[in-house]
mmCIF file of C-alpha atoms in Angstrom:
data_model
loop_
_atom_site.group_PDB
_atom_site.id
_atom_site.type_symbol
_atom_site.label_atom_id
_atom_site.label_comp_id
_atom_site.label_asym_id
_atom_site.label_seq_id
_atom_site.Cartn_x
_atom_site.Cartn_y
_atom_site.Cartn_z
ATOM 1 C CA MET X 1 91.851 -25.237 69.250
ATOM 2 C CA GLU X 2 92.324 -24.149 72.815
ATOM 3 C CA GLY X 3 93.493 -27.013 74.964
ATOM 4 C CA TYR X 4 94.465 -29.119 71.926
ATOM 5 C CA LYS X 5 97.636 -31.128 72.450
ATOM 6 C CA ALA X 6 99.816 -32.380 69.622
ATOM 7 C CA LYS X 7 100.201 -36.111 69.385
ATOM 8 C CA SER X 8 102.697 -36.123 66.565
ATOM 9 C CA MET X 9 106.415 -35.528 66.442
ATOM 10 C CA THR X 10 107.479 -32.999 63.818
ATOM 11 C CA THR X 11 110.857 -31.501 62.963
ATOM 12 C CA LEU X 12 110.970 -28.308 60.925
ATOM 13 C CA PHE X 13 114.233 -27.583 59.076
ATOM 14 C CA ILE X 14 114.798 -23.921 58.141
ATOM 15 C CA PHE X 15 117.680 -22.811 55.935
ATOM 16 C CA ASN X 16 118.608 -19.356 57.247
ATOM 17 C CA ASN X 17 121.728 -19.192 55.070
ATOM 18 C CA HIS X 18 121.212 -15.945 53.142
ATOM 19 C CA LYS X 19 120.773 -17.993 49.989
ATOM 20 C CA TRP X 20 117.313 -19.313 49.208
ATOM 21 C CA ALA X 21 113.960 -20.259 50.597
ATOM 22 C CA ILE X 22 112.284 -23.618 50.164
ATOM 23 C CA GLU X 23 109.684 -22.260 47.758
ATOM 24 C CA ASP X 24 112.515 -21.542 45.291
ATOM 25 C CA ASN X 25 113.067 -25.268 45.121
ATOM 26 C CA LEU X 26 109.440 -25.698 44.064
ATOM 27 C CA VAL X 27 109.845 -23.422 41.034
ATOM 28 C CA ALA X 28 113.545 -23.969 40.133
ATOM 29 C CA GLU X 29 114.433 -20.286 40.424
ATOM 30 C CA ALA X 30 116.047 -18.147 43.119
ATOM 31 C CA GLU X 31 113.880 -15.122 43.807
ATOM 32 C CA LYS X 32 115.790 -12.275 45.466
ATOM 33 C CA GLU X 33 112.901 -11.506 47.814
ATOM 34 C CA HIS X 34 113.026 -15.061 49.179
ATOM 35 C CA VAL X 35 116.590 -14.818 50.480
ATOM 36 C CA LEU X 36 116.522 -15.184 54.258
ATOM 37 C CA TYR X 37 118.759 -12.494 55.740
ATOM 38 C CA ASN X 38 117.043 -11.847 59.051
ATOM 39 C CA THR X 39 118.704 -13.830 61.827
ATOM 40 C CA ASP X 40 117.247 -12.009 64.858
ATOM 41 C CA PHE X 41 113.968 -13.943 64.851
ATOM 42 C CA TYR X 42 115.734 -17.324 64.781
ATOM 43 C CA ASN X 43 118.265 -16.189 67.396
ATOM 44 C CA LEU X 44 115.320 -15.418 69.665
ATOM 45 C CA LEU X 45 113.681 -18.782 68.957
ATOM 46 C CA ASN X 46 116.966 -20.512 69.752
ATOM 47 C CA GLN X 47 116.376 -19.683 73.431
ATOM 48 C CA HIS X 48 113.729 -22.413 73.405
ATOM 49 C CA GLY X 49 114.876 -25.933 74.218
ATOM 50 C CA ARG X 50 113.346 -27.461 71.085
ATOM 51 C CA VAL X 51 115.261 -25.192 68.675
ATOM 52 C CA ALA X 52 118.815 -25.774 67.475
ATOM 53 C CA ILE X 53 120.970 -23.610 65.203
ATOM 54 C CA CYS X 54 123.652 -25.421 63.204
ATOM 55 C CA PHE X 55 126.615 -23.609 61.656
ATOM 56 C CA ASN X 56 128.361 -26.564 60.057
ATOM 57 C CA GLU X 57 127.876 -30.156 58.968
ATOM 58 C CA LEU X 58 129.179 -31.616 62.250
ATOM 59 C CA GLU X 59 126.637 -29.680 64.314
ATOM 60 C CA LEU X 60 123.877 -30.709 61.919
ATOM 61 C CA ARG X 61 124.890 -34.378 62.217
ATOM 62 C CA GLU X 62 124.852 -34.122 66.024
ATOM 63 C CA VAL X 63 121.377 -32.547 66.048
ATOM 64 C CA ILE X 64 120.014 -35.156 63.639
ATOM 65 C CA ALA X 65 121.511 -37.960 65.776
ATOM 66 C CA PHE X 66 119.881 -36.445 68.896
ATOM 67 C CA LEU X 67 116.511 -36.084 67.144
ATOM 68 C CA SER X 68 116.752 -39.646 65.780
ATOM 69 C CA LYS X 69 117.207 -41.009 69.317
ATOM 70 C CA LYS X 70 114.299 -38.891 70.496
ATOM 71 C CA THR X 71 112.133 -40.172 67.626
ATOM 72 C CA ASP X 72 113.039 -43.760 68.480
ATOM 73 C CA LEU X 73 111.973 -43.202 72.092
ATOM 74 C CA TYR X 74 108.740 -41.556 70.901
ATOM 75 C CA LEU X 75 107.930 -44.544 68.694
ATOM 76 C CA LYS X 76 108.448 -46.802 71.717
ATOM 77 C CA GLY X 77 106.090 -44.620 73.779
ATOM 78 C CA GLN X 78 108.922 -43.366 75.995
ATOM 79 C CA ALA X 79 109.024 -39.706 74.851
ATOM 80 C CA ASP X 80 106.450 -36.969 74.412
ATOM 81 C CA PRO X 81 105.343 -35.697 70.993
ATOM 82 C CA GLY X 82 106.010 -32.161 69.891
ATOM 83 C CA LEU X 83 107.676 -29.799 67.464
ATOM 84 C CA SER X 84 111.427 -29.386 67.070
ATOM 85 C CA MET X 85 113.064 -26.775 64.874
ATOM 86 C CA VAL X 86 116.514 -26.931 63.257
ATOM 87 C CA VAL X 87 117.855 -23.666 61.820
ATOM 88 C CA ILE X 88 120.729 -24.243 59.400
ATOM 89 C CA ARG X 89 123.296 -21.516 58.817
ATOM 90 C CA GLY X 90 126.726 -21.587 57.251
ATOM 91 C CA LEU X 91 126.019 -24.531 54.970
ATOM 92 C CA ASP X 92 125.884 -23.974 51.245
ATOM 93 C CA VAL X 93 123.208 -26.451 50.240
ATOM 94 C CA THR X 94 122.217 -26.992 46.633
ATOM 95 C CA LEU X 95 119.216 -29.167 45.900
ATOM 96 C CA PRO X 96 117.691 -30.089 42.562
ATOM 97 C CA PRO X 97 114.275 -28.544 41.938
ATOM 98 C CA VAL X 98 111.219 -30.589 42.827
ATOM 99 C CA LEU X 99 109.271 -29.969 39.637
ATOM 100 C CA GLY X 100 108.523 -33.352 38.133
ATOM 101 C CA ASP X 101 105.941 -33.494 35.367
ATOM 102 C CA ILE X 102 104.334 -30.042 35.058
ATOM 103 C CA ASP X 103 101.743 -31.178 32.519
ATOM 104 C CA PRO X 104 99.081 -32.029 35.160
ATOM 105 C CA ILE X 105 99.442 -28.506 36.564
ATOM 106 C CA LEU X 106 99.148 -26.882 33.133
ATOM 107 C CA LYS X 107 96.000 -28.915 32.332
ATOM 108 C CA SER X 108 94.401 -28.685 35.780
ATOM 109 C CA PRO X 109 91.033 -27.074 36.573
ATOM 110 C CA GLU X 110 92.910 -24.777 38.975
ATOM 111 C CA MET X 111 95.071 -23.424 36.133
ATOM 112 C CA ALA X 112 91.993 -22.985 33.941
ATOM 113 C CA PHE X 113 90.370 -21.030 36.791
ATOM 114 C CA MET X 114 93.453 -18.824 37.253
ATOM 115 C CA ARG X 115 93.630 -18.126 33.518
ATOM 116 C CA LYS X 116 89.938 -17.220 33.324
ATOM 117 C CA VAL X 117 89.730 -15.059 36.444
ATOM 118 C CA LEU X 118 93.154 -13.386 36.363
ATOM 119 C CA GLY X 119 92.949 -12.975 32.594
ATOM 120 C CA LYS X 120 89.632 -11.128 32.959
ATOM 121 C CA PHE X 121 90.965 -9.026 35.840
ATOM 122 C CA ALA X 122 93.983 -7.765 33.833
ATOM 123 C CA GLU X 123 92.013 -7.300 30.628
ATOM 124 C CA GLY X 124 92.695 -3.877 29.122
ATOM 125 C CA CYS X 125 95.503 -2.982 31.537
ATOM 126 C CA ASN X 126 98.336 -0.979 29.972
ATOM 127 C CA ASN X 127 100.838 -1.940 32.691
ATOM 128 C CA LYS X 128 101.636 -5.223 34.388
ATOM 129 C CA VAL X 129 99.477 -5.949 37.408
ATOM 130 C CA PRO X 130 101.368 -6.642 40.660
ATOM 131 C CA LEU X 131 100.666 -10.120 41.982
ATOM 132 C CA TYR X 132 101.828 -11.282 45.403
ATOM 133 C CA GLY X 133 101.964 -14.970 46.274
ATOM 134 C CA CYS X 134 103.060 -14.735 49.926
ATOM 135 C CA SER X 135 105.188 -17.902 49.833
ATOM 136 C CA ALA X 136 102.086 -19.985 49.304
ATOM 137 C CA PHE X 137 103.437 -23.527 49.127
ATOM 138 C CA GLU X 138 100.013 -24.859 48.185
ATOM 139 C CA TYR X 139 99.910 -23.005 44.888
ATOM 140 C CA ILE X 140 103.355 -21.475 44.233
ATOM 141 C CA GLN X 141 103.993 -23.851 41.319
ATOM 142 C CA TYR X 142 100.627 -22.938 39.783
ATOM 143 C CA LEU X 143 101.315 -19.229 40.176
ATOM 144 C CA HIS X 144 104.848 -19.525 38.805
ATOM 145 C CA LEU X 145 103.759 -21.535 35.760
ATOM 146 C CA PHE X 146 100.809 -19.192 35.189
ATOM 147 C CA MET X 147 103.167 -16.209 35.031
ATOM 148 C CA GLU X 148 105.852 -18.002 32.992
ATOM 149 C CA LYS X 149 103.856 -20.129 30.533
ATOM 150 C CA MET X 150 100.375 -18.654 30.107
ATOM 151 C CA PRO X 151 99.591 -15.650 27.912
ATOM 152 C CA GLU X 152 97.317 -14.252 30.649
ATOM 153 C CA GLY X 153 100.216 -14.490 33.097
ATOM 154 C CA LYS X 154 102.358 -12.161 30.991
ATOM 155 C CA LYS X 155 100.094 -9.316 32.157
ATOM 156 C CA TYR X 156 101.312 -9.797 35.750
ATOM 157 C CA GLN X 157 104.514 -9.122 37.640
#
């Protein structure tokens, strides 16, 4: 990876509003451990020229307008690619969950694998087994549905 240069333009939006994390929107629940209270890290990142912190809707609109112009120039070959970050504070944003049809997840080979392996692992346990998902976007819906809907998942916390 050393010497690799990005050729794409990406903007990462982070809600640092003491309310919720994006993975909560993938499972339609607000987990207390996902609430983003720490502001120091993002304050430090804000020293970089590609990071903006927005405290209200007007500031967010201004940043999006600036990034839109930059994207337009990039598409015309007149601006460099790279990563921009927008940290949003002070806005109370409510979004509907992105669940869709959960049936394919429930019937998937991945869910069957989780049920078999994790079911066997917790077999005979008298107490719930701690299970940590580490904000894994790739499988958070699988893990959530495993713990909520599957009998094997009831042995985990």
